[in-house]
Amino acid sequence: MGESDWTTVLNSKVMTDSYTSPPNLSECRLHYTQIDEREASVTLAFETSALPSSPPADWKRREYNTVEFYLKFTGVKKLRVAGWDFTIRDAEVTLSRCGDEGIQVSLAAVGSHIDFMAAQCIMPRMRSYLSAQE
């Protein structure tokens, strides 16, 4: 799967409707990771300064320089966490479809690693805002 092909595992058209070429997840800032054992889910939130070529209509009325989006993986199994530092913002992120098994997800940074299998991936939220930091 190519760097911008991660949207093929996503059960949503919001990203592909907004971006001609979606941002590379490994170049986005990972600013939130939630593992929910009750729902067998993992939610990751990313920030990017790569702006969409066709932004949603309500974004056109305001100034913004950052896009934030959440990816929620459900039906999570085979979760492995090694030395995860909650302050990690730069991680190598890999998503790949594994036939009938679902989606293989891997996040790696120096001294930290998370990987798991998920049944599906949805995007519950995507928003734009004006960030003081670029």
MMTF fields as JSON, N, C-alpha, C and O atoms, coordinates in Angstrom:
{
  "mmtfVersion": "1.0.0",
  "mmtfProducer": "UNKNOWN",
  "numBonds": 535,
  "numAtoms": 536,
  "numGroups": 134,
  "numChains": 1,
  "numModels": 1,
  "chainsPerModel": [1],
  "groupsPerChain": [134],
  "chainIdList": ["A"],
  "bondAtomList": [4, 2, 8, 6, 12, 10, 16, 14, 20, 18, 24, 22, 28, 26, 32, 30, 36, 34, 40, 38, 44, 42, 48, 46, 52, 50, 56, 54, 60, 58, 64, 62, 68, 66, 72, 70, 76, 74, 80, 78, 84, 82, 88, 86, 92, 90, 96, 94, 100, 98, 104, 102, 108, 106, 112, 110, 116, 114, 120, 118, 124, 122, 128, 126, 132, 130, 136, 134, 140, 138, 144, 142, 148, 146, 152, 150, 156, 154, 160, 158, 164, 162, 168, 166, 172, 170, 176, 174, 180, 178, 184, 182, 188, 186, 192, 190, 196, 194, 200, 198, 204, 202, 208, 206, 212, 210, 216, 214, 220, 218, 224, 222, 228, 226, 232, 230, 236, 234, 240, 238, 244, 242, 248, 246, 252, 250, 256, 254, 260, 258, 264, 262, 268, 266, 272, 270, 276, 274, 280, 278, 284, 282, 288, 286, 292, 290, 296, 294, 300, 298, 304, 302, 308, 306, 312, 310, 316, 314, 320, 318, 324, 322, 328, 326, 332, 330, 336, 334, 340, 338, 344, 342, 348, 346, 352, 350, 356, 354, 360, 358, 364, 362, 368, 366, 372, 370, 376, 374, 380, 378, 384, 382, 388, 386, 392, 390, 396, 394, 400, 398, 404, 402, 408, 406, 412, 410, 416, 414, 420, 418, 424, 422, 428, 426, 432, 430, 436, 434, 440, 438, 444, 442, 448, 446, 452, 450, 456, 454, 460, 458, 464, 462, 468, 466, 472, 470, 476, 474, 480, 478, 484, 482, 488, 486, 492, 490, 496, 494, 500, 498, 504, 502, 508, 506, 512, 510, 516, 514, 520, 518, 524, 522, 528, 526, 532, 530],
  "bondOrderList": [1, 1, 1, 1, 1, 1, 1, 1, 1, 1, 1, 1, 1, 1, 1, 1, 1, 1, 1, 1, 1, 1, 1, 1, 1, 1, 1, 1, 1, 1, 1, 1, 1, 1, 1, 1, 1, 1, 1, 1, 1, 1, 1, 1, 1, 1, 1, 1, 1, 1, 1, 1, 1, 1, 1, 1, 1, 1, 1, 1, 1, 1, 1, 1, 1, 1, 1, 1, 1, 1, 1, 1, 1, 1, 1, 1, 1, 1, 1, 1, 1, 1, 1, 1, 1, 1, 1, 1, 1, 1, 1, 1, 1, 1, 1, 1, 1, 1, 1, 1, 1, 1, 1, 1, 1, 1, 1, 1, 1, 1, 1, 1, 1, 1, 1, 1, 1, 1, 1, 1, 1, 1, 1, 1, 1, 1, 1, 1, 1, 1, 1, 1, 1],
  "groupList": [{"groupName": "MET", "atomNameList": ["N", "CA", "C", "O"], "elementList": ["N", "C", "C", "O"], "formalChargeList": [0, 0, 0, 0], "bondAtomList": [1, 0, 2, 1, 3, 2], "bondOrderList": [1, 1, 2], "singleLetterCode": "M", "chemCompType": "L-PEPTIDE LINKING"}, {"groupName": "GLY", "atomNameList": ["N", "CA", "C", "O"], "elementList": ["N", "C", "C", "O"], "formalChargeList": [0, 0, 0, 0], "bondAtomList": [1, 0, 2, 1, 3, 2], "bondOrderList": [1, 1, 2], "singleLetterCode": "G", "chemCompType": "PEPTIDE LINKING"}, {"groupName": "GLU", "atomNameList": ["N", "CA", "C", "O"], "elementList": ["N", "C", "C", "O"], "formalChargeList": [0, 0, 0, 0], "bondAtomList": [1, 0, 2, 1, 3, 2], "bondOrderList": [1, 1, 2], "singleLetterCode": "E", "chemCompType": "L-PEPTIDE LINKING"}, {"groupName": "SER", "atomNameList": ["N", "CA", "C", "O"], "elementList": ["N", "C", "C", "O"], "formalChargeList": [0, 0, 0, 0], "bondAtomList": [1, 0, 2, 1, 3, 2], "bondOrderList": [1, 1, 2], "singleLetterCode": "S", "chemCompType": "L-PEPTIDE LINKING"}, {"groupName": "ASP", "atomNameList": ["N", "CA", "C", "O"], "elementList": ["N", "C", "C", "O"], "formalChargeList": [0, 0, 0, 0], "bondAtomList": [1, 0, 2, 1, 3, 2], "bondOrderList": [1, 1, 2], "singleLetterCode": "D", "chemCompType": "L-PEPTIDE LINKING"}, {"groupName": "TRP", "atomNameList": ["N", "CA", "C", "O"], "elementList": ["N", "C", "C", "O"], "formalChargeList": [0, 0, 0, 0], "bondAtomList": [1, 0, 2, 1, 3, 2], "bondOrderList": [1, 1, 2], "singleLetterCode": "W", "chemCompType": "L-PEPTIDE LINKING"}, {"groupName": "THR", "atomNameList": ["N", "CA", "C", "O"], "elementList": ["N", "C", "C", "O"], "formalChargeList": [0, 0, 0, 0], "bondAtomList": [1, 0, 2, 1, 3, 2], "bondOrderList": [1, 1, 2], "singleLetterCode": "T", "chemCompType": "L-PEPTIDE LINKING"}, {"groupName": "VAL", "atomNameList": ["N", "CA", "C", "O"], "elementList": ["N", "C", "C", "O"], "formalChargeList": [0, 0, 0, 0], "bondAtomList": [1, 0, 2, 1, 3, 2], "bondOrderList": [1, 1, 2], "singleLetterCode": "V", "chemCompType": "L-PEPTIDE LINKING"}, {"groupName": "LEU", "atomNameList": ["N", "CA", "C", "O"], "elementList": ["N", "C", "C", "O"], "formalChargeList": [0, 0, 0, 0], "bondAtomList": [1, 0, 2, 1, 3, 2], "bondOrderList": [1, 1, 2], "singleLetterCode": "L", "chemCompType": "L-PEPTIDE LINKING"}, {"groupName": "ASN", "atomNameList": ["N", "CA", "C", "O"], "elementList": ["N", "C", "C", "O"], "formalChargeList": [0, 0, 0, 0], "bondAtomList": [1, 0, 2, 1, 3, 2], "bondOrderList": [1, 1, 2], "singleLetterCode": "N", "chemCompType": "L-PEPTIDE LINKING"}, {"groupName": "LYS", "atomNameList": ["N", "CA", "C", "O"], "elementList": ["N", "C", "C", "O"], "formalChargeList": [0, 0, 0, 0], "bondAtomList": [1, 0, 2, 1, 3, 2], "bondOrderList": [1, 1, 2], "singleLetterCode": "K", "chemCompType": "L-PEPTIDE LINKING"}, {"groupName": "TYR", "atomNameList": ["N", "CA", "C", "O"], "elementList": ["N", "C", "C", "O"], "formalChargeList": [0, 0, 0, 0], "bondAtomList": [1, 0, 2, 1, 3, 2], "bondOrderList": [1, 1, 2], "singleLetterCode": "Y", "chemCompType": "L-PEPTIDE LINKING"}, {"groupName": "PRO", "atomNameList": ["N", "CA", "C", "O"], "elementList": ["N", "C", "C", "O"], "formalChargeList": [0, 0, 0, 0], "bondAtomList": [1, 0, 2, 1, 3, 2], "bondOrderList": [1, 1, 2], "singleLetterCode": "P", "chemCompType": "L-PEPTIDE LINKING"}, {"groupName": "CYS", "atomNameList": ["N", "CA", "C", "O"], "elementList": ["N", "C", "C", "O"], "formalChargeList": [0, 0, 0, 0], "bondAtomList": [1, 0, 2, 1, 3, 2], "bondOrderList": [1, 1, 2], "singleLetterCode": "C", "chemCompType": "L-PEPTIDE LINKING"}, {"groupName": "ARG", "atomNameList": ["N", "CA", "C", "O"], "elementList": ["N", "C", "C", "O"], "formalChargeList": [0, 0, 0, 0], "bondAtomList": [1, 0, 2, 1, 3, 2], "bondOrderList": [1, 1, 2], "singleLetterCode": "R", "chemCompType": "L-PEPTIDE LINKING"}, {"groupName": "HIS", "atomNameList": ["N", "CA", "C", "O"], "elementList": ["N", "C", "C", "O"], "formalChargeList": [0, 0, 0, 0], "bondAtomList": [1, 0, 2, 1, 3, 2], "bondOrderList": [1, 1, 2], "singleLetterCode": "H", "chemCompType": "L-PEPTIDE LINKING"}, {"groupName": "GLN", "atomNameList": ["N", "CA", "C", "O"], "elementList": ["N", "C", "C", "O"], "formalChargeList": [0, 0, 0, 0], "bondAtomList": [1, 0, 2, 1, 3, 2], "bondOrderList": [1, 1, 2], "singleLetterCode": "Q", "chemCompType": "L-PEPTIDE LINKING"}, {"groupName": "ILE", "atomNameList": ["N", "CA", "C", "O"], "elementList": ["N", "C", "C", "O"], "formalChargeList": [0, 0, 0, 0], "bondAtomList": [1, 0, 2, 1, 3, 2], "bondOrderList": [1, 1, 2], "singleLetterCode": "I", "chemCompType": "L-PEPTIDE LINKING"}, {"groupName": "ALA", "atomNameList": ["N", "CA", "C", "O"], "elementList": ["N", "C", "C", "O"], "formalChargeList": [0, 0, 0, 0], "bondAtomList": [1, 0, 2, 1, 3, 2], "bondOrderList": [1, 1, 2], "singleLetterCode": "A", "chemCompType": "L-PEPTIDE LINKING"}, {"groupName": "PHE", "atomNameList": ["N", "CA", "C", "O"], "elementList": ["N", "C", "C", "O"], "formalChargeList": [0, 0, 0, 0], "bondAtomList": [1, 0, 2, 1, 3, 2], "bondOrderList": [1, 1, 2], "singleLetterCode": "F", "chemCompType": "L-PEPTIDE LINKING"}],
  "groupTypeList": [0, 1, 2, 3, 4, 5, 6, 6, 7, 8, 9, 3, 10, 7, 0, 6, 4, 3, 11, 6, 3, 12, 12, 9, 8, 3, 2, 13, 14, 8, 15, 11, 6, 16, 17, 4, 2, 14, 2, 18, 3, 7, 6, 8, 18, 19, 2, 6, 3, 18, 8, 12, 3, 3, 12, 12, 18, 4, 5, 10, 14, 14, 2, 11, 9, 6, 7, 2, 19, 11, 8, 10, 19, 6, 1, 7, 10, 10, 8, 14, 7, 18, 1, 5, 4, 19, 6, 17, 14, 4, 18, 2, 7, 6, 8, 3, 14, 13, 1, 4, 2, 1, 17, 16, 7, 3, 8, 18, 18, 7, 1, 3, 15, 17, 4, 19, 0, 18, 18, 16, 13, 17, 0, 12, 14, 0, 14, 3, 11, 8, 3, 18, 16, 2],
  "groupIdList": [1, 2, 3, 4, 5, 6, 7, 8, 9, 10, 11, 12, 13, 14, 15, 16, 17, 18, 19, 20, 21, 22, 23, 24, 25, 26, 27, 28, 29, 30, 31, 32, 33, 34, 35, 36, 37, 38, 39, 40, 41, 42, 43, 44, 45, 46, 47, 48, 49, 50, 51, 52, 53, 54, 55, 56, 57, 58, 59, 60, 61, 62, 63, 64, 65, 66, 67, 68, 69, 70, 71, 72, 73, 74, 75, 76, 77, 78, 79, 80, 81, 82, 83, 84, 85, 86, 87, 88, 89, 90, 91, 92, 93, 94, 95, 96, 97, 98, 99, 100, 101, 102, 103, 104, 105, 106, 107, 108, 109, 110, 111, 112, 113, 114, 115, 116, 117, 118, 119, 120, 121, 122, 123, 124, 125, 126, 127, 128, 129, 130, 131, 132, 133, 134],
  "secStructList": [7, 7, 6, 6, 4, 4, 4, 4, 4, 5, 1, 7, 1, 2, 2, 2, 2, 2, 7, 1, 1, 7, 7, 7, 4, 4, 4, 1, 3, 3, 3, 3, 3, 3, 3, 3, 6, 6, 6, 6, 3, 3, 3, 3, 3, 3, 3, 3, 1, 7, 7, 7, 1, 1, 7, 7, 4, 4, 4, 4, 4, 1, 7, 7, 1, 3, 3, 3, 3, 3, 3, 3, 3, 3, 1, 7, 3, 3, 3, 3, 3, 3, 1, 7, 7, 6, 6, 7, 7, 7, 7, 3, 3, 3, 3, 3, 3, 7, 4, 4, 4, 7, 3, 3, 3, 3, 3, 3, 3, 6, 6, 3, 3, 3, 3, 3, 3, 3, 1, 3, 3, 3, 3, 3, 3, 3, 3, 3, 3, 7, 7, 1, 7, 7],
  "xCoordList": [0.853, 0.0, 0.897, 1.796, 0.666, 1.469, 1.222, 0.277, 2.092, 2.019, 0.683, 0.223, 0.041, -1.227, -2.425, -3.553, -2.191, -3.27, -3.958, -4.822, -3.595, -4.18, -5.694, -6.383, -6.217, -7.661, -8.444, -9.662, -7.775, -8.478, -8.976, -9.862, -8.441, -8.916, -9.986, -10.571, -10.234, -11.151, -12.583, -12.849, -13.498, -14.913, -15.572, -16.498, -15.091, -15.591, -15.016, -13.898, -15.79, -15.308, -14.905, -14.487, -15.022, -14.735, -13.315, -13.121, -12.345, -10.953, -10.739, -10.144, -11.207, -10.969, -11.785, -11.389, -12.92, -13.676, -12.974, -13.141, -12.197, -11.527, -10.128, -9.711, -9.414, -8.023, -7.881, -8.373, -7.213, -6.838, -5.789, -5.832, -4.84, -3.8, -3.776, -3.216, -4.373, -4.433, -3.049, -2.079, -2.952, -1.642, -1.065, -1.802, 0.235, 0.944, 0.845, 1.278, 0.283, 0.098, 1.4, 1.409, 2.491, 3.78, 4.321, 5.226, 3.774, 4.182, 3.231, 3.48, 2.145, 1.197, 1.684, 2.442, 1.239, 1.543, 0.479, -0.715, 0.917, 0.013, -0.173, 0.773, -1.375, -1.532, -2.494, -2.775, -3.001, -3.946, -3.994, -4.114, -3.899, -4.032, -4.9, -4.574, -6.002, -6.87, -7.126, -7.574, -6.837, -7.126, -8.307, -8.218, -9.399, -10.613, -10.9, -11.427, -10.547, -10.734, -12.2, -12.542, -13.081, -14.508, -15.124, -15.947, -14.728, -15.261, -14.32, -14.619, -13.191, -12.172, -11.846, -11.898, -11.505, -11.201, -9.935, -9.522, -9.344, -8.203, -8.512, -8.853, -8.393, -8.618, -7.316, -6.644, -6.972, -5.776, -6.212, -7.069, -5.622, -5.919, -4.639, -3.568, -4.774, -3.639, -3.892, -5.036, -2.81, -2.85, -1.935, -0.872, -2.359, -1.522, -1.677, -2.742, -0.612, -0.678, -0.905, -0.962, -1.036, -1.38, -2.871, -3.707, -3.191, -4.58, -5.292, -4.664, -6.598, -7.347, -7.53, -7.616, -7.586, -7.818, -9.295, -9.623, -10.185, -11.638, -12.21, -12.852, -11.982, -12.44, -13.962, -14.658, -14.474, -15.925, -16.425, -15.694, -17.651, -18.21, -18.119, -17.812, -18.376, -18.351, -16.943, -16.808, -15.911, -14.545, -14.196, -13.31, -14.852, -14.511, -14.82, -14.331, -15.617, -15.996, -15.014, -15.196, -13.979, -13.032, -11.594, -11.339, -10.685, -9.26, -8.774, -9.176, -7.91, -7.335, -5.999, -5.743, -5.154, -3.864, -3.538, -2.453, -4.488, -4.289, -5.57, -6.672, -5.409, -6.538, -6.279, -5.184, -7.293, -7.238, -8.249, -9.383, -7.833, -8.762, -8.5, -7.37, -9.565, -9.517, -9.787, -10.662, -9.033, -9.267, -9.601, -8.802, -10.783, -11.195, -11.217, -11.922, -10.434, -10.338, -11.184, -11.001, -12.094, -12.972, -12.707, -12.088, -13.189, -12.937, -11.463, -10.925, -10.804, -9.356, -9.017, -9.653, -7.994, -7.463, -5.958, -5.427, -5.284, -3.823, -3.09, -2.085, -3.587, -2.968, -1.673, -1.636, -0.607, 0.689, 1.217, 1.252, 1.623, 2.186, 3.536, 3.656, 4.55, 5.887, 6.47, 6.763, 6.636, 7.3, 6.653, 7.358, 5.334, 4.684, 4.792, 4.451, 5.27, 5.398, 4.244, 4.137, 3.381, 2.198, 2.537, 1.654, 3.778, 4.166, 4.637, 5.003, 4.633, 5.062, 4.193, 2.966, 4.819, 4.078, 4.493, 3.738, 5.678, 6.172, 6.339, 7.235, 5.49, 5.546, 5.42, 4.754, 6.055, 5.895, 4.601, 4.479, 3.64, 2.32, 2.102, 2.281, 1.714, 1.461, 0.096, -0.204, -0.727, -2.023, -2.024, -1.65, -2.438, -2.513, -3.661, -3.94, -4.313, -5.418, -4.819, -3.914, -5.323, -4.822, -5.938, -6.33, -6.44, -7.487, -8.672, -9.196, -9.106, -10.258, -9.956, -10.877, -8.671, -8.304, -8.605, -8.797, -8.652, -8.946, -7.797, -7.149, -7.553, -6.558, -5.425, -5.658, -4.206, -3.019, -2.57, -2.37, -2.414, -2.013, -0.726, -0.588, 0.221, 1.494, 1.904, 1.863, 2.302, 2.844, 4.193, 4.296, 5.22, 6.555, 7.287, 7.251, 7.948, 8.811, 9.977, 9.94, 10.982, 12.14, 11.687, 11.146, 11.912, 11.564, 10.088, 9.704, 9.253, 7.807, 7.248, 7.674, 6.276, 5.646, 4.257, 4.066, 3.295, 1.949, 1.596, 1.815, 1.054, 0.485, -0.733, -0.842, -1.648, -2.884, -3.578, -3.225, -4.57, -5.456, -6.805, -7.208, -7.502, -8.818, -9.773, -9.37, -11.036, -12.045, -12.365, -12.548, -12.432, -12.714, -12.108, -11.656, -12.112, -11.6, -12.623, -13.043, -13.014, -13.925, -13.264, -12.314, -13.764, -13.286, -14.438, -15.277, -14.479, -15.595, -15.547, -16.562, -14.367, -14.271, -13.122, -12.048, -13.376, -12.337, -12.709, -13.839, -11.768, -12.043, -10.821, -9.704, -11.048, -9.943, -9.901, -10.913, -8.715, -8.579, -7.318, -6.442, -7.238, -6.075, -5.143, -5.479, -3.982, -3.002, -1.951, -1.527, -1.538, -0.481, 0.871, 1.785, 1.001, 2.247, 2.124, 1.116, 3.119, 3.141, 4.362, 4.575],
  "yCoordList": [-1.17, 0.0, 1.231, 1.341, 2.141, 3.355, 4.273, 4.089, 5.272, 6.175, 6.882, 7.114, 7.234, 7.945, 7.038, 7.519, 5.726, 4.784, 4.298, 3.424, 4.841, 4.391, 4.576, 3.907, 5.466, 5.7, 4.501, 4.442, 3.548, 2.37, 1.48, 0.656, 1.616, 0.829, 1.591, 1.051, 2.818, 3.698, 3.518, 3.509, 3.375, 3.228, 4.611, 4.848, 5.505, 6.884, 7.535, 7.227, 8.439, 9.146, 10.584, 11.318, 10.998, 12.381, 12.784, 13.858, 11.949, 12.275, 12.313, 13.264, 11.31, 11.265, 12.314, 12.733, 12.748, 13.838, 15.18, 16.09, 15.309, 16.576, 16.681, 17.763, 15.574, 15.576, 14.813, 13.692, 15.417, 14.702, 13.657, 12.524, 14.059, 13.168, 13.306, 14.272, 12.356, 12.454, 12.545, 12.028, 13.196, 13.333, 11.976, 11.055, 11.874, 10.685, 10.646, 11.586, 9.577, 9.495, 9.636, 10.2, 9.138, 9.229, 10.656, 10.961, 11.528, 12.933, 13.802, 14.994, 13.214, 13.928, 13.818, 12.912, 14.749, 14.692, 13.835, 14.12, 12.801, 11.959, 12.638, 12.716, 13.131, 13.856, 13.199, 13.76, 12.023, 11.363, 9.885, 9.496, 9.07, 7.628, 7.13, 7.345, 6.466, 5.923, 4.458, 4.094, 3.622, 2.194, 1.934, 2.162, 1.464, 1.218, -0.284, -0.826, -0.942, -2.394, -2.785, -3.909, -1.907, -2.227, -2.378, -3.267, -1.514, -1.564, -2.264, -2.359, -2.753, -3.361, -2.419, -2.799, -1.164, -0.168, 0.608, 0.684, 1.171, 2.071, 3.297, 3.178, 4.478, 5.729, 6.508, 6.687, 6.964, 7.772, 9.108, 9.162, 10.186, 11.51, 12.089, 12.005, 12.676, 13.24, 14.711, 15.14, 15.472, 16.863, 16.973, 16.353, 17.77, 17.996, 19.428, 20.032, 19.954, 21.268, 21.119, 22.116, 19.875, 19.62, 19.908, 19.188, 20.941, 21.387, 20.717, 20.41, 20.487, 19.796, 20.639, 21.865, 19.971, 20.665, 21.011, 21.97, 20.248, 20.489, 20.44, 19.46, 21.487, 21.464, 21.434, 21.884, 20.901, 20.946, 22.388, 23.316, 22.572, 23.913, 24.79, 25.977, 24.238, 25.068, 25.521, 26.439, 24.924, 25.371, 26.624, 27.375, 26.865, 27.979, 29.337, 30.357, 29.368, 30.628, 31.084, 32.145, 30.296, 30.667, 30.37, 29.573, 31.026, 30.826, 29.622, 29.434, 28.808, 27.66, 27.306, 27.609, 26.653, 26.197, 24.773, 24.254, 24.16, 22.816, 22.01, 22.532, 20.747, 19.818, 18.728, 18.172, 18.443, 17.384, 16.315, 16.629, 15.054, 13.973, 12.779, 12.524, 12.065, 10.902, 9.65, 9.634, 8.613, 7.297, 6.352, 6.173, 5.749, 4.805, 3.41, 3.138, 2.542, 1.155, 0.31, 0.372, -0.466, -1.297, -2.772, -3.137, -3.608, -5.04, -5.349, -6.21, -4.646, -4.784, -6.097, -6.499, -6.751, -7.978, -7.998, -7.224, -8.888, -9.044, -7.733, -7.426, -6.965, -5.694, -5.947, -6.711, -5.291, -5.362, -3.941, -3.157, -3.63, -2.311, -2.539, -3.335, -1.845, -1.975, -0.589, 0.146, -0.235, 1.01, 2.263, 3.22, 2.293, 3.444, 4.67, 4.631, 5.756, 7.046, 7.92, 8.206, 8.347, 9.117, 10.476, 11.14, 10.903, 12.188, 12.055, 13.052, 10.84, 10.616, 11.453, 11.375, 12.244, 13.016, 12.633, 12.835, 12.088, 11.665, 10.151, 9.625, 9.467, 8.009, 7.557, 8.201, 6.468, 5.819, 5.026, 4.124, 5.349, 4.724, 3.915, 4.418, 2.661, 1.787, 1.138, 0.554, 1.244, 0.566, -0.312, 0.135, -1.547, -2.417, -3.403, -3.894, -3.675, -4.627, -6.022, -6.297, -6.909, -8.287, -9.269, -10.066, -9.205, -10.126, -10.166, -9.12, -11.365, -11.547, -11.219, -11.071, -11.102, -10.814, -9.373, -9.094, -8.466, -7.067, -6.141, -6.278, -5.203, -4.161, -4.321, -4.38, -4.389, -4.434, -2.99, -2.239, -2.608, -1.25, -1.329, -2.155, -0.46, -0.413, 1.037, 1.833, 1.377, 2.694, 2.466, 1.694, 3.125, 2.92, 4.247, 5.086, 4.412, 5.562, 5.027, 3.886, 5.829, 5.385, 4.919, 5.703, 3.637, 3.073, 2.797, 2.402, 2.994, 2.793, 2.05, 2.259, 1.172, 0.43, -0.042, -0.536, 0.115, -0.436, -1.124, -0.57, -2.323, -2.934, -3.752, -4.241, -3.889, -4.623, -4.894, -4.336, -5.765, -6.041, -5.408, -5.398, -4.882, -4.286, -4.766, -5.024, -4.881, -5.298, -4.175, -4.416, -2.929, -1.801, -0.518, -0.455, 0.504, 1.828, 2.865, 2.871, 3.735, 4.829, 6.154, 6.185, 7.229, 8.561, 9.313, 9.903, 9.292, 9.932, 11.456, 12.113, 12.022, 13.478, 13.971, 13.371, 15.081, 15.813, 17.285, 17.666, 18.106, 19.526, 20.337, 19.821, 21.615, 22.525, 23.601, 23.918, 24.156, 25.26, 26.046, 25.59, 27.23, 28.101, 27.845, 28.146, 27.292, 26.952, 28.044, 28.602, 28.342, 29.317, 28.742, 29.482, 27.409, 26.735, 26.095, 25.454, 26.259, 25.593, 24.755, 24.106],
  "zCoordList": [0.0, 0.0, 0.0, 0.833, -0.911, -0.993, 0.184, 0.951, 0.315, 1.462, 1.585, 2.703, 0.478, 0.559, 0.301, 0.199, 0.196, -0.063, 1.204, 1.134, 2.355, 3.61, 3.632, 4.401, 2.807, 2.802, 2.265, 2.436, 1.622, 1.118, 2.25, 2.023, 3.453, 4.596, 5.384, 6.323, 5.007, 5.727, 5.248, 4.046, 6.19, 5.876, 5.909, 6.684, 5.07, 4.994, 3.744, 3.332, 3.143, 1.964, 2.288, 1.392, 3.546, 3.923, 3.509, 2.939, 3.787, 3.469, 1.961, 1.454, 1.238, -0.203, -0.952, -2.039, -0.393, -1.007, -0.813, -1.625, 0.248, 0.567, -0.045, -0.457, -0.103, -0.56, -1.874, -2.001, -2.842, -4.055, -3.7, -4.18, -2.847, -2.346, -0.824, -0.305, -0.1, 1.358, 1.991, 1.437, 3.144, 3.79, 4.199, 4.55, 4.147, 4.598, 6.12, 6.786, 6.683, 8.128, 8.899, 9.993, 8.354, 9.042, 9.071, 9.848, 8.233, 8.235, 9.049, 9.23, 9.539, 10.401, 11.848, 12.195, 12.677, 14.104, 14.79, 14.697, 15.468, 16.242, 17.591, 18.374, 17.877, 19.136, 20.114, 21.173, 19.777, 20.678, 20.351, 19.19, 21.382, 21.242, 22.387, 23.555, 22.061, 23.097, 22.806, 21.719, 23.792, 23.701, 24.629, 25.835, 24.069, 24.842, 24.84, 23.868, 25.937, 26.015, 26.099, 25.732, 26.566, 26.656, 25.27, 25.044, 24.347, 22.984, 22.015, 20.824, 22.505, 21.646, 20.486, 19.316, 20.854, 19.824, 20.174, 21.331, 19.147, 19.288, 18.443, 17.266, 19.047, 18.324, 18.275, 19.291, 17.088, 16.86, 16.284, 15.402, 16.784, 16.233, 15.649, 16.25, 14.471, 13.753, 13.445, 13.294, 13.355, 12.899, 11.696, 11.648, 10.721, 9.549, 9.063, 9.192, 8.508, 7.868, 6.366, 5.646, 5.887, 4.479, 4.329, 4.876, 3.602, 3.494, 2.323, 1.31, 2.455, 1.409, 0.153, 0.222, -0.988, -2.255, -2.431, -3.129, -1.811, -1.874, -0.461, -0.084, 0.317, 1.713, 1.811, 0.901, 2.919, 3.144, 3.088, 3.434, 2.658, 2.453, 3.697, 3.585, 4.873, 6.08, 6.466, 7.275, 5.927, 6.204, 5.412, 5.821, 4.32, 3.428, 4.046, 3.561, 5.098, 5.74, 6.81, 7.406, 7.058, 8.114, 7.687, 6.783, 8.357, 8.093, 8.892, 10.04, 8.289, 8.985, 8.344, 7.178, 9.144, 8.632, 9.104, 8.842, 9.797, 10.34, 10.198, 10.364, 9.892, 9.838, 10.878, 10.959, 11.654, 12.654, 12.252, 11.89, 12.317, 12.005, 12.91, 13.327, 13.197, 14.073, 13.254, 12.388, 13.537, 12.954, 14.1, 15.019, 14.043, 15.077, 14.48, 13.509, 15.081, 14.649, 15.595, 16.811, 15.057, 15.873, 15.601, 14.601, 16.511, 16.382, 16.539, 15.842, 17.455, 17.639, 18.329, 19.304, 17.791, 18.397, 18.171, 17.374, 18.879, 18.765, 19.062, 18.421, 20.026, 20.402, 21.156, 22.121, 20.697, 21.374, 21.546, 20.598, 22.765, 23.075, 23.727, 24.658, 23.241, 23.811, 24.062, 23.119, 25.324, 25.698, 25.155, 24.833, 25.042, 24.422, 25.307, 26.489, 24.725, 25.406, 24.931, 23.739, 25.847, 25.454, 24.86, 24.316, 24.949, 24.359, 22.912, 22.289, 22.373, 20.981, 20.044, 20.1, 19.192, 18.199, 16.782, 15.831, 16.649, 15.338, 15.353, 16.012, 14.638, 14.589, 13.138, 12.327, 12.835, 11.535, 11.617, 12.446, 10.772, 10.821, 9.55, 8.441, 9.723, 8.59, 8.752, 9.793, 7.72, 7.661, 6.424, 5.34, 6.58, 5.414, 5.573, 6.667, 4.464, 4.44, 4.411, 3.624, 5.273, 5.354, 5.047, 5.898, 3.835, 3.386, 4.318, 4.702, 4.692, 5.565, 7.025, 7.829, 7.376, 8.766, 9.148, 10.331, 8.215, 8.509, 8.177, 7.139, 9.064, 8.84, 9.847, 11.054, 9.342, 10.21, 10.438, 9.483, 11.7, 12.059, 12.851, 13.753, 12.507, 13.217, 13.413, 12.475, 14.637, 14.96, 15.619, 16.572, 15.123, 15.67, 15.792, 14.892, 16.921, 17.172, 18.01, 18.47, 18.2, 18.965, 20.35, 21.131, 20.645, 21.94, 22.168, 23.269, 21.16, 21.307, 20.1, 18.964, 20.379, 19.285, 19.702, 20.813, 18.802, 18.966, 17.662, 16.584, 17.752, 16.551, 16.942, 18.067, 15.989, 16.215, 14.887, 13.848, 14.955, 13.834, 14.17, 15.333, 13.171, 13.38, 12.297, 11.163, 12.663, 11.694, 10.718, 9.525, 11.236, 10.353, 10.899, 12.043, 10.047, 10.399, 9.943, 8.786, 10.861, 10.525, 10.895, 11.676, 10.336, 10.666, 11.344, 10.664, 12.685, 13.374, 13.357, 13.591, 13.079, 13.121, 12.258, 12.215, 11.57, 10.853, 10.958, 10.654, 11.383, 11.532, 11.158, 11.109, 10.893, 10.586, 11.653, 12.277, 11.854, 12.801, 12.5, 11.764, 13.077, 12.918, 14.097, 15.242, 13.812, 14.828, 14.921, 13.909, 16.136, 16.332, 15.944, 15.578, 16.026, 15.681, 14.313, 14.015, 13.494, 12.191, 12.08, 11.055]
}
